[in-house]
Amino acid sequence: MVLDSLLSIIIWLIILSNLSLCFLVYFKNHRNPVYLNLSLIAFLSSTWAAGLYFYQHSLFLSSDTWLRIVYSNVVLLVGSLFSFSFIFPLTDNKTKYILFPFIFYSLTGVFFFYTIIFTNLFLAAVNMEQNIPQQVLGPIYPFFGAWATLVCGWAAFNFYHSYRKSTGLQKLQLKYLFFGVFLFSLIPIILDIFYPIVLNNSNYIWFSPVSSIFLVGFTTYAIIRHRLMDIRIALKGIIEYVLTTILVSIAISSGTIIFWTLSKQPIKVEILYLILGISFVLTLLFSRIISLAKNISSKLFFQSVYDYQKTLKELSASLSLYLEMPKLVDIIIDVLMNTMRLSRVAVLINDFQSKHYKIEKTIGFDEYNGISLVKDNFLTTYLEIHPQVIVLDELRSVIEETPDPNEKDRLEQLYEHMIHIEAALIVPVVNTKRVISLLVLGNKLSGDPYSVQDIDLLHIIASQASIAIENARLYQEVEDLNQNLQLKIAGATNELQKKNRDLESAYQDLKVLDKLKDDFVSVVSHELRTPMTAIRSYVWMALKRADIPLSEKLQKYLSRTLVSTERLINLVNDMLNVSRLEAGRIELHPQAFSIWNLVNDVLVDIAPKAKDKDIEINVFKFPVPSVYADSNKVREVLLNLISNALKFTPNDGIIDINFAVNGSMIVTSIKDSGVGLSRDDIPRLFQRFGRLDNSYVAAATSGGTGLGLYISKSLVKLMGGEIWATSEGIGTGSTFSFTLPIATQAQVFAPKPEENLTLTQAEIQSQPTIL
Amino acid sequence: MFCAIHNKMENQTKKILIVEDDQFLREFYEELLTAEGYTIDSAAEGETGLQKIQQGGFNLILLDIMLPKKDGLQILRDLKVSPPKVANGPIIVLTNLGNDTIINQAFTLGATGYLIKSALNPDEVLTEIHSALAKK
């Protein structure tokens, strides 16, 4: 009876567990076919167990009906296991082979269904013996047994096959599954197939669902958890429990039986079962009971029962969260105070820059007191040599064992100090052999001495703290450097900005000046030249118009006026040119052209003046390649040089114009038979207002400004050439030469820009006129 | 002495417009060219100048750049937008500015030639004007 009750309890536990696992899995993910299938297995296992219970106790329906229901359930359960072995884990290969097994199972399943429900071939009858149903099995049953074994074996094989092929988490999951299937199949095979068929004993069939808890339990654990314990550890845990339970139960029951035997009392089986049940439950709960007792007793006796690992785990976690020194020190002090229940703590940090310790935080110590420990370097040096915790209680014996008398003295002093400030422990925090911090601990609140475990724990805390503190220290250094850098950068930026502003304002000033200069130049250009042009025009008309009679005197005066005006105009023009040249405001429009043509062009303009002085100008015909330069500017240079030649050559003179090729340049030379140049004259020629000593007479009549050569030189240089003058001496004439670059092929064939029509070029394009 | 190169009679059919703000220069050109036999009209500032050009019928226009009310370049721009009713001959720009940019602009806007007033003596001015008229 008791056994029966016990077993019933177990069975119902199984039913409920399976059901809960079914719901757990279903609600975890009911869209996933694997989960669906697993919850189906769990469900069918629970209905199997329930069905068998109802069968055994003949509740609600007849046992016969129940048994048929149960066997149909088994067919389905086997099928669900079978399908699970195909769909877990999901790989492509399996889907191809699913068709044949599916057909096989369907056909055989349906066959068995039919025989179970509609015939007596499977289950012949159910007889009631003493209110306990006994099944009488039909001829088909052994085949069913074989079939069930085959299908379960096939499923197991599938799992094994997948297990071999898988890796990592899946492999572990399949190990659990495999085990589960193995146990699940083994027990029913023994209780439902072997016993009934071979031993003709069907008494235990209703207990076989117990095996389902293995399959369902293992599989659910494997599928639901993401991180599985190694199965050996899981099995180990289970076996420990089971063995302990069995051993304790056996011990207790043996003890009871011996007691009864010795005391000649009858063995009451029911009481035995009761004792077994209680011992079973107690064993299960045993470890829980012990930790409960420990907690109560430690609370009663103030013992600092701390969990080593837990403390350290929390400490490392907290220490790694922060980089700021104050926060870290807070954490260290918290841990020390709380785990060891101390009265006083101080944390001293060694500042390497100032070579002094700084009290980062104290609780319970006077600031002065803590620092007094490290007044000199003794403690630091000593600890660097002996990196141990200094325990006041042990210091006496350390002092006695110290050979060096100096050290002994110092240690004595230290001893006195520690007593004076009520410090019990000094823990060095060391990093790469330097003491970076000291933890000074007072006595425990409980008054107990520090135990070996305490010192060990302190060592570990110290090493963890050393990393954290060093990090904080380095971080602080980096922060300081950073700040420093930022300040410097800000300073430098400010200076740069200031300089920039200065530059900017200087630039603005320059721009204003430049504009003023431009305005000045424009004004001079226009305003000055307008009245000059008027003067010249009217004087010219007065002189040249045939219908105005003039006396000789008037003629002379007006002539001189005209000449002077011309000079003035030329001077203003030249000065404007110079100003523009120096400001770099001359725009060059270079192109390829023939210098020979240009020279002849210029000569046309010059012709009247040459004729006046009867000077012969010869241009040597020379196959000159094109030059690449601004033709207008070259024209100016030629005008200047040829006019000069005319000016300084007396009547009946000769001017020869020659060309030559020199490397990549064309040399144009203007040779005159004029007054010539002395060696002293030559350097001053191309300077501004460089006049020749004996040239005033010529200058007065020809209107030179002294700027002509300077302008010519500047222009030639702008165009990439050189200009120079040579002379054999006074009276032998002079030669002025300049070079211009030869045009490249590309420049020759470049499209010519629209030519600025200068005066004479326009003339060339028109019909020839005779002057 | 200057030579009358072209037949004065021929010249009478030619009309020249002078747009120049400086009175002395303007009257100088008027005298100079009338003596050559040309028919002269003149304007002393930009707006009148523009009006006269737009009326058209001139064989040559001498256009100063620096003018009050409207400068020479603006006149050229306006002419591009609204051309003269009757066509004119070439436009020669007069200036004392030797500024390349301005001269280039003048050409882009339709001027045919330019004279730097202070650079030329009246002879040369006449030559230029004769050739410009003959070019047509």
Coordinates of C-alpha atoms in Angstrom, one line a residue, chain A residues 532 535-536 538-540 543 553-568:
Chain A
M532 CA 48.3 118.1 -71.3
I535 CA 47.7 122.0 -74.5
R536 CA 49.5 119.9 -77.0
Y538 CA 46.0 123.5 -79.5
V539 CA 49.7 124.4 -79.7
W540 CA 49.9 122.0 -82.6
L543 CA 51.6 125.9 -85.4
K553 CA 58.9 134.7 -82.6
L554 CA 55.5 133.2 -82.0
Q555 CA 56.5 130.2 -84.1
K556 CA 59.6 129.7 -82.0
Y557 CA 57.8 130.1 -78.7
L558 CA 55.0 127.8 -79.7
S559 CA 57.5 125.2 -81.0
R560 CA 59.3 125.1 -77.7
T561 CA 56.0 124.9 -75.9
L562 CA 55.0 121.9 -78.0
V563 CA 58.3 120.2 -77.4
S564 CA 58.1 120.7 -73.7
T565 CA 54.5 119.5 -73.6
E566 CA 55.5 116.4 -75.5
R567 CA 58.3 115.8 -73.0
L568 CA 55.9 116.2 -70.1

